[in-house]
XYZ file of C-alpha atoms in Angstrom:
540
model
C -4.281 154.904 -227.777
C -7.468 154.165 -229.693
C -6.768 156.883 -232.269
C -3.234 155.578 -232.758
C -4.527 152.036 -233.239
C -6.988 153.168 -235.859
C -4.366 155.162 -237.702
C -1.979 152.190 -237.695
C -4.705 149.935 -239.052
C -5.488 152.404 -241.817
C -1.814 152.642 -242.758
C -1.595 148.853 -243.055
C -4.666 148.782 -245.282
C -3.248 151.498 -247.519
C -0.009 149.522 -247.886
C -2.012 146.438 -248.851
C -3.937 148.460 -251.411
C -0.734 149.756 -252.997
C 0.715 146.242 -253.177
C -2.418 144.991 -254.899
C -2.438 147.864 -257.363
C 1.226 147.215 -258.252
C 0.275 143.794 -259.641
C -0.176 143.296 -263.382
C -3.567 144.405 -264.663
C -5.742 141.460 -265.605
C -9.235 142.141 -266.928
C -11.735 139.378 -267.490
C -14.611 140.004 -269.853
C -18.026 139.481 -268.277
C -21.102 138.544 -270.262
C -23.944 140.840 -269.210
C -26.456 138.136 -270.125
C -25.216 135.790 -267.412
C -27.832 136.681 -264.836
C -26.826 133.861 -262.488
C -23.633 135.674 -261.504
C -25.537 138.920 -261.083
C -27.891 137.278 -258.594
C -24.929 136.080 -256.535
C -23.632 139.512 -255.705
C -26.518 141.927 -256.144
C -26.947 144.210 -253.139
C -24.067 142.717 -251.160
C -21.125 144.165 -253.059
C -20.432 141.039 -255.028
C -20.246 138.260 -252.472
C -20.045 134.989 -254.398
C -19.263 131.420 -253.408
C -16.956 131.005 -256.409
C -14.897 134.161 -255.909
C -13.401 136.557 -253.419
C -15.938 139.099 -252.090
C -14.899 142.722 -252.312
C -13.994 144.568 -249.105
C -16.288 147.595 -249.260
C -14.516 149.343 -246.363
C -11.538 150.077 -248.655
C -13.566 152.544 -250.704
C -14.611 154.682 -247.727
C -10.934 155.359 -246.896
C -10.354 157.398 -250.107
C -6.811 156.031 -250.322
C -6.386 157.483 -253.833
C -5.728 160.835 -252.138
C -2.500 159.467 -250.652
C -1.413 159.842 -247.057
C -3.573 162.436 -245.329
C -3.061 163.261 -241.669
C -5.786 163.562 -239.074
C -6.268 167.165 -237.938
C -7.536 165.828 -234.593
C -10.050 168.637 -234.524
C -13.630 167.921 -233.538
C -15.746 171.054 -233.450
C -18.727 171.318 -231.152
C -21.853 172.118 -233.110
C -22.535 175.780 -233.771
C -25.597 177.344 -232.201
C -28.687 177.320 -234.356
C -29.399 180.822 -235.610
C -25.730 181.878 -235.459
C -24.451 184.085 -238.284
C -20.795 183.816 -239.252
C -18.412 184.065 -242.186
C -16.939 180.891 -243.704
C -14.764 180.097 -246.728
C -17.050 178.553 -249.337
C -16.604 175.688 -251.776
C -18.910 175.894 -254.774
C -19.264 172.360 -256.161
C -21.169 171.402 -259.283
C -22.996 168.101 -259.099
C -22.505 167.649 -255.342
C -24.964 167.937 -252.447
C -23.402 167.556 -248.994
C -25.499 166.469 -246.002
C -24.681 166.482 -242.289
C -22.655 163.392 -241.273
C -21.650 162.638 -244.895
C -17.994 162.376 -245.998
C -16.665 164.713 -248.695
C -13.125 164.226 -250.101
C -11.510 167.197 -251.848
C -8.463 167.552 -254.070
C -7.849 171.292 -253.959
C -5.801 172.682 -256.854
C -7.493 176.001 -257.661
C -5.920 179.064 -255.951
C -9.198 180.441 -254.573
C -10.062 177.133 -252.920
C -6.522 176.664 -251.587
C -6.802 180.102 -249.986
C -10.152 179.025 -248.528
C -8.640 175.913 -246.922
C -5.794 177.949 -245.434
C -8.259 180.472 -244.016
C -10.357 177.671 -242.505
C -7.308 176.161 -240.793
C -6.551 179.370 -238.889
C -9.936 181.035 -238.306
C -10.950 181.403 -234.663
C -14.758 181.382 -234.610
C -15.185 178.083 -236.529
C -11.760 176.445 -236.936
C -11.238 173.853 -239.677
C -14.699 174.576 -241.051
C -15.772 175.418 -244.601
C -19.160 175.859 -246.228
C -20.228 173.698 -249.181
C -22.806 174.977 -251.657
C -24.109 173.267 -254.775
C -23.908 175.178 -258.036
C -25.791 174.201 -261.174
C -26.544 175.440 -264.665
C -29.904 176.881 -265.517
C -31.590 174.444 -267.908
C -33.131 177.263 -269.969
C -30.269 179.742 -270.297
C -27.207 177.763 -269.201
C -26.252 180.321 -266.548
C -24.559 179.333 -263.306
C -26.816 179.448 -260.258
C -26.037 179.022 -256.571
C -28.197 177.088 -254.124
C -29.160 179.082 -251.057
C -29.031 176.085 -248.699
C -25.686 174.446 -247.979
C -23.836 172.474 -245.310
C -20.830 173.249 -243.121
C -17.991 170.733 -243.381
C -15.233 170.117 -240.878
C -11.756 169.296 -242.205
C -10.895 165.947 -240.596
C -7.799 165.041 -242.654
C -5.318 167.295 -244.416
C -2.189 167.048 -246.554
C -0.344 169.729 -248.506
C 1.537 168.417 -251.549
C 4.819 169.628 -253.023
C 3.106 171.276 -255.990
C 1.051 173.461 -253.608
C -2.194 171.525 -253.980
C -4.048 170.238 -250.930
C -5.855 166.963 -250.277
C -8.476 167.003 -247.543
C -11.239 164.773 -246.250
C -14.161 166.619 -244.676
C -17.349 165.649 -242.878
C -20.694 167.444 -243.103
C -21.920 169.129 -239.924
C -24.873 171.535 -240.100
C -27.178 173.064 -242.680
C -27.102 176.795 -243.336
C -28.734 179.500 -245.448
C -26.375 181.513 -247.602
C -27.024 185.202 -246.991
C -24.312 186.760 -249.162
C -21.017 185.778 -250.831
C -17.814 187.655 -251.539
C -14.037 187.277 -252.085
C -11.783 188.286 -249.202
C -8.435 190.082 -249.432
C -6.564 186.771 -249.631
C -8.582 185.603 -252.628
C -10.674 183.064 -250.716
C -14.306 182.642 -251.722
C -16.340 183.466 -248.606
C -19.935 183.751 -247.559
C -22.033 184.997 -244.695
C -24.087 182.043 -243.525
C -26.969 181.599 -241.120
C -26.881 178.262 -239.257
C -30.259 176.542 -239.406
C -31.874 175.636 -236.089
C -32.972 172.031 -236.607
C -36.232 170.873 -235.080
C -36.466 168.118 -232.505
C -37.818 164.811 -233.852
C -41.596 164.768 -233.391
C -43.468 162.213 -231.338
C -47.228 161.845 -231.420
C -48.413 164.192 -228.645
C -50.075 162.310 -225.814
C -52.670 165.061 -225.628
C -53.587 164.310 -229.234
C -54.316 160.613 -228.933
C -54.485 160.153 -225.165
C -57.632 158.549 -223.874
C -60.330 159.951 -221.652
C -60.737 157.708 -218.599
C -64.153 156.009 -218.992
C -66.392 154.941 -216.113
C -66.647 151.163 -215.859
C -70.228 150.069 -216.394
C -71.181 146.402 -216.442
C -74.169 147.193 -218.614
C -71.823 148.651 -221.240
C -69.200 145.896 -221.113
C -70.465 144.226 -224.245
C -70.308 147.520 -226.090
C -66.856 148.408 -224.788
C -65.471 145.112 -226.125
C -66.932 145.550 -229.550
C -64.784 146.099 -232.617
C -64.441 149.603 -234.093
C -67.391 150.688 -236.170
C -66.920 150.608 -239.879
C -69.269 152.139 -242.394
C -71.761 149.254 -242.370
C -71.859 149.144 -238.572
C -72.506 152.869 -238.456
C -75.431 152.370 -240.817
C -76.726 149.637 -238.513
C -76.816 152.161 -235.655
C -78.772 154.418 -237.967
C -81.280 151.668 -238.662
C -81.773 151.045 -234.964
C -82.787 154.670 -234.610
C -85.143 154.355 -237.567
C -83.485 157.083 -239.592
C -81.378 155.215 -242.139
C -83.760 155.924 -244.982
C -82.923 159.599 -245.106
C -79.460 159.618 -243.501
C -77.873 160.354 -246.849
C -80.869 161.665 -248.755
C -80.452 164.570 -251.120
C -81.703 167.117 -248.621
C -80.174 165.563 -245.516
C -77.480 166.870 -243.204
C -74.644 164.991 -244.924
C -76.111 165.658 -248.320
C -75.316 169.338 -247.777
C -71.631 168.619 -247.115
C -68.883 168.486 -249.672
C -67.155 165.143 -250.217
C -64.156 166.334 -248.172
C -66.390 167.540 -245.315
C -68.337 164.290 -245.390
C -65.175 162.183 -245.119
C -63.955 164.373 -242.267
C -67.301 164.095 -240.493
C -67.475 160.301 -240.863
C -63.875 159.983 -239.659
C -64.671 162.024 -236.559
C -67.738 159.928 -235.807
C -66.049 156.588 -236.317
C -63.100 157.671 -234.191
C -65.513 158.491 -231.373
C -66.578 154.816 -231.326
C -62.988 153.566 -231.543
C -62.021 150.626 -229.315
C -58.293 151.192 -229.238
C -56.545 149.678 -226.246
C -56.102 152.095 -223.398
C -52.700 153.651 -222.881
C -50.738 151.179 -220.746
C -48.838 154.018 -219.152
C -51.946 155.183 -217.269
C -51.101 155.592 -213.606
C -52.856 153.816 -210.751
C -54.437 157.109 -209.761
C -55.966 157.300 -213.217
C -57.346 153.792 -212.802
C -58.818 154.705 -209.425
C -60.433 157.709 -211.047
C -61.578 155.336 -213.764
C -63.509 153.232 -211.228
C -64.884 155.737 -208.751
C -65.188 159.142 -210.373
C -68.236 160.445 -212.096
C -67.651 161.832 -215.533
C -67.980 165.594 -215.713
C -68.601 166.279 -219.393
C -66.602 169.044 -220.999
C -67.002 170.163 -224.546
C -64.149 168.548 -226.458
C -63.137 169.568 -229.955
C -65.053 166.555 -231.243
C -68.234 167.721 -229.470
C -67.701 171.248 -230.766
C -67.437 169.884 -234.290
C -70.610 167.777 -234.119
C -72.432 170.612 -232.395
C -71.448 172.971 -235.177
C -72.653 170.444 -237.757
C -75.923 170.112 -235.872
C -76.274 173.891 -235.807
C -75.753 173.934 -239.539
C -78.718 171.576 -239.858
C -80.960 174.051 -237.976
C -79.995 177.114 -240.052
C -82.868 178.583 -242.036
C -82.590 180.582 -245.217
C -83.604 184.244 -245.487
C -87.071 183.423 -246.837
C -87.905 181.256 -243.844
C -87.431 177.899 -245.528
C -84.989 175.558 -243.846
C -81.549 175.654 -245.422
C -81.263 171.889 -245.117
C -83.534 168.995 -244.205
C -85.444 169.422 -240.927
C -84.586 165.896 -239.946
C -81.107 165.395 -238.532
C -79.185 162.331 -239.701
C -79.379 159.316 -237.447
C -75.824 159.420 -236.158
C -76.287 163.032 -234.969
C -79.462 161.999 -233.157
C -77.649 159.015 -231.702
C -74.919 161.259 -230.383
C -77.401 163.719 -228.900
C -79.364 160.927 -227.189
C -76.385 159.850 -225.103
C -77.271 160.516 -221.470
C -74.115 160.813 -219.449
C -75.808 159.580 -216.247
C -77.159 156.437 -217.923
C -74.288 155.484 -220.210
C -70.574 155.387 -219.445
C -68.015 157.037 -221.642
C -66.945 153.448 -222.354
C -69.739 153.338 -224.918
C -67.816 155.908 -226.903
C -64.623 154.013 -225.935
C -61.892 156.454 -225.254
C -62.718 159.273 -227.637
C -59.621 161.199 -228.723
C -58.934 164.407 -226.854
C -57.964 166.124 -230.103
C -60.059 166.624 -233.182
C -58.027 164.371 -235.484
C -57.871 160.567 -235.129
C -54.619 159.124 -233.801
C -53.427 157.785 -237.167
C -53.298 161.330 -238.505
C -50.793 162.347 -235.851
C -48.757 159.186 -236.376
C -48.266 160.206 -239.992
C -45.817 162.807 -238.668
C -44.336 160.841 -235.781
C -40.597 160.954 -236.578
C -39.824 157.682 -234.817
C -42.577 155.781 -236.606
C -41.427 157.228 -239.926
C -37.808 156.366 -239.136
C -38.727 152.711 -238.734
C -40.558 152.738 -242.058
C -37.599 154.346 -243.831
C -35.102 151.896 -242.313
C -37.229 148.897 -243.285
C -37.731 150.209 -246.798
C -34.006 150.929 -247.203
C -33.125 147.407 -246.102
C -35.655 146.033 -248.566
C -34.356 147.966 -251.550
C -30.659 148.550 -250.935
C -30.018 145.377 -248.904
C -26.932 146.865 -247.187
C -25.846 148.587 -245.050
C -28.511 148.303 -242.351
C -29.976 151.478 -240.849
C -31.336 149.913 -237.646
C -28.810 151.808 -235.524
C -30.335 155.111 -236.631
C -33.998 154.327 -235.920
C -33.910 156.014 -232.513
C -32.193 159.051 -234.075
C -34.679 160.079 -236.774
C -32.923 163.392 -237.537
C -29.600 161.666 -238.261
C -31.346 158.915 -240.206
C -33.098 161.434 -242.443
C -29.759 163.017 -243.373
C -27.993 159.662 -243.734
C -30.600 158.316 -246.153
C -30.635 161.589 -248.085
C -26.851 161.466 -248.525
C -26.912 157.887 -249.876
C -30.184 157.560 -251.777
C -29.328 156.992 -255.467
C -31.343 159.764 -257.054
C -30.421 162.842 -259.085
C -28.595 165.774 -257.494
C -31.593 168.068 -257.931
C -33.783 165.677 -255.915
C -31.159 165.439 -253.207
C -30.904 169.236 -253.059
C -34.659 169.245 -252.535
C -34.176 166.919 -249.549
C -31.484 169.201 -248.123
C -33.797 172.198 -248.267
C -36.659 170.498 -246.378
C -37.059 171.882 -242.868
C -38.426 169.318 -240.425
C -37.311 165.741 -239.791
C -40.751 164.203 -240.289
C -41.276 165.990 -243.611
C -37.861 164.860 -244.869
C -38.537 161.263 -243.830
C -41.932 161.280 -245.530
C -40.358 162.514 -248.761
C -37.674 159.812 -248.551
C -40.321 157.118 -248.106
C -42.063 158.451 -251.191
C -38.810 158.367 -253.192
C -37.872 154.865 -252.046
C -41.316 153.584 -253.001
C -41.652 155.347 -256.353
C -38.110 155.697 -257.701
C -37.441 153.021 -260.317
C -35.512 154.272 -263.365
C -32.476 156.383 -264.200
C -32.404 158.239 -267.490
C -29.762 160.267 -269.275
C -30.254 163.928 -268.412
C -29.457 164.996 -271.982
C -31.439 162.578 -274.166
C -33.735 160.766 -271.671
C -32.358 157.342 -272.624
C -33.083 154.655 -270.035
C -29.763 153.917 -268.309
C -30.556 151.649 -265.350
C -33.252 150.524 -262.939
C -33.432 150.500 -259.176
C -33.026 146.711 -259.197
C -29.620 147.186 -260.859
C -28.113 148.955 -257.820
C -24.941 147.501 -256.368
C -23.363 148.460 -253.032
C -19.596 148.800 -253.518
C -18.852 151.003 -250.501
C -19.601 150.661 -246.810
C -21.131 154.143 -247.116
C -23.876 152.895 -249.450
C -24.782 152.848 -253.153
C -23.886 156.524 -253.684
C -20.755 158.407 -252.670
C -18.625 161.454 -253.470
C -15.148 161.074 -254.992
C -12.492 163.579 -256.094
C -10.522 163.227 -259.343
C -6.905 164.380 -259.990
C -8.135 167.597 -261.646
C -9.896 168.903 -258.564
C -13.459 167.998 -259.534
C -15.785 166.073 -257.219
C -18.304 163.583 -258.578
C -21.194 161.899 -256.827
C -21.337 158.377 -258.202
C -24.008 155.694 -257.841
C -22.913 152.111 -258.491
C -24.969 149.684 -260.576
C -24.188 146.195 -261.839
C -25.589 146.614 -265.348
C -26.705 149.425 -267.632
C -28.432 150.077 -270.941
C -27.294 152.379 -273.736
C -23.789 153.055 -272.393
C -20.536 152.369 -274.257
C -17.002 152.106 -272.857
C -14.253 154.203 -274.428
C -10.495 153.935 -273.891
C -8.329 151.380 -272.135
C -8.627 150.565 -268.424
C -6.533 152.737 -266.094
C -5.399 151.662 -262.618
C -4.017 154.985 -261.353
C -6.172 157.114 -259.058
C -8.973 154.536 -258.934
C -11.694 155.283 -256.405
C -12.255 151.548 -255.990
C -8.996 149.762 -255.041
C -8.320 146.612 -257.122
C -10.409 147.962 -259.997
C -9.365 149.846 -263.131
C -11.568 152.509 -264.671
C -12.654 153.431 -268.202
C -14.853 156.318 -269.359
C -18.485 155.440 -270.128
C -20.602 157.475 -272.538
C -24.235 157.505 -273.580
C -24.585 155.824 -276.973
C -27.406 158.165 -278.007
C -26.027 161.630 -277.193
C -22.359 161.004 -276.342
C -22.606 162.557 -272.864
C -20.217 161.158 -270.261
C -22.411 159.119 -267.947
C -19.641 157.927 -265.654
C -17.130 155.091 -265.589
C -16.809 151.355 -266.117
C -14.817 149.588 -263.397
C -13.144 146.247 -264.177
C -11.433 143.957 -261.686
C -7.644 143.584 -261.779
C -7.859 140.010 -260.463
C -9.793 137.117 -261.917
C -11.130 135.805 -258.613
C -12.495 139.132 -257.431
C -16.268 139.507 -257.392
C -17.903 141.365 -258.981
C -15.672 141.299 -262.031
C -17.116 144.583 -263.305
C -19.650 147.299 -262.461
C -20.615 150.839 -263.482
C -20.331 154.164 -261.694
C -23.003 156.614 -262.876
C -22.749 160.365 -262.175
C -25.776 161.633 -260.282
C -25.423 164.989 -262.061
C -25.988 163.309 -265.442
C -29.223 161.476 -264.658
C -32.839 162.391 -264.077
C -35.231 160.429 -261.879
C -38.107 158.499 -263.358
C -40.797 157.626 -260.826
C -43.302 156.223 -263.313
C-alpha cells in the first residue's frame, strides 16, 4: 500500500509539472547587481517573502524522462571481495557514489544491450557498473578509471523508438579488472567488489585510563590543570636543572625538532588531567581504592627509558655521546617512587604511546560530526544530521554532492577508509573557494555563490535527450559567462524553468546552462547550472 501511495503521489506531481510547463513562457530579466534579492534566497533554493519559493523535490524526480515504472527490485548488497561480470556504462564527466541517483537516457546500441543484459542476469539482477572515462590532458586520449560503482536499476521504460529511460541508484564500489564486449554487443567488465571498512572509533585501549590509587597527599596534584610548556619548565626549576634542560649538549639538544615535539607531547600527556572514563565499572572503582599499583612497563615508559638510554651512550673514543646530565623532566620521571606517590600524580597516563587527540583524528564518528556541521555552515541545506551516526554513508553522500570538479570527486571515490575520506572532505569544505574554467582558467564563481535547487543538494546528475549525462552544480551568479540562444522549455531538468546554453566569454567553451523562470512570481527568477567536468578547483 505504501509503494502504491508513493507512486500515486509522484504521478500527481508529474501531471502538475506538465500543466505548469504548458503555460506560456514568461521570462523576467534579473539585474545581477541587485544583491538584496540574492540574499533572500541564497542557500535555501530561492525562498523569498515577495515570491513563491521553488519546490526542490520536483528536481529529484527527473520527470523530464517521462513516465518510468518502478522495477520493484531491491538487491541485497554483494559480498565484499566477490568477483563477477557486469554490463558497464562508461560515462564522461560523471562520478557515481553509493546511494547517489543516476538517471540515464540510453540511445546507443551497446548501452541498450547492456541494460537488457542487466535486466535478465541471474547473479546480480538489474545491476550495471558505472565507470568514469576522461581525456588525457597531455595527449587527448581516452582513459578509464579503475574504480567504479555498481548501480541498481530502480525505474525503467522502453520507448517506441527503441531507446530506454532508466533511473539507477549507486550501490557498492568496485575495482575494474578487465573489460570486453560480449556476443550481444554489450560493454562488460569483470569487477571486484570492494570490502568496505567498518567506521573507526577511538580504541578504548588507546586512550583508556589506568586506575590510579587515591592518595590524599596527592589530591592537590590530581586536581591540577594539564601541564603546558611553562609548567613543565617550572617542574624543571624545582629539580634545579632548568639551566641546562635545553642546552646545546643536553638530552633534548641531541634530538631533531620532530623527535623533540614527540618527546614533549609524550611527557605532557603523562601529566594529563583528563576526566576519568565514566564507563568505569564499580569493580574498577573498588580496585581504584584498595589495590596497590603493580607497575608494568607501558609504551610510554619504554619510550622515556629508551631516551634515557640514549643519554648514557658513549662514543667510540670514550667521550659521552651527549651531555652527562639528564634533563630535568627525565630525572623527575625517574624519581617517582611508586610506593610513595600514587599514579594519580601522573593522572591517568594513556595506555598507548600516542595522546588521545591523535586517535580522535581518525575517529569516524567525530569526523562525521565535523563534516555535517561544516556542510550545514557552507551549503545551508539539506541537513546531514541524520547521517552522523552512519559515517560511511555520510562520507559517500557528501562526496556525491560536494560541488567540486569531477577529478576531485573521483579522488574521493578511490579513497579506501571512511575516516580518510571524511578527513579529505573536511579539507575540501574548508579550502575550496573558487571555480575556474578548465580551458582558460577564468574565474567563474565562488563558493558563496552556491544555490541549492534540488533536494539532493547543490550538485546532481542529469541526462539530456542525446544520451549524455552531465553533473551540474547550481550557482546564483557567475563571472565571465555569456548566454547564447533563446530559452527552451522542453526537456528542462528544473520544472518551471527554461534553459539556454552558457559559454565562457574568454575561450568559448560550454560551461553549462542558464535557467530562467517561466513565471514572474517564482523565486529565484534565474540561476546557472555549471558542468563539473568543465571546471577546476581553486583552493587558494
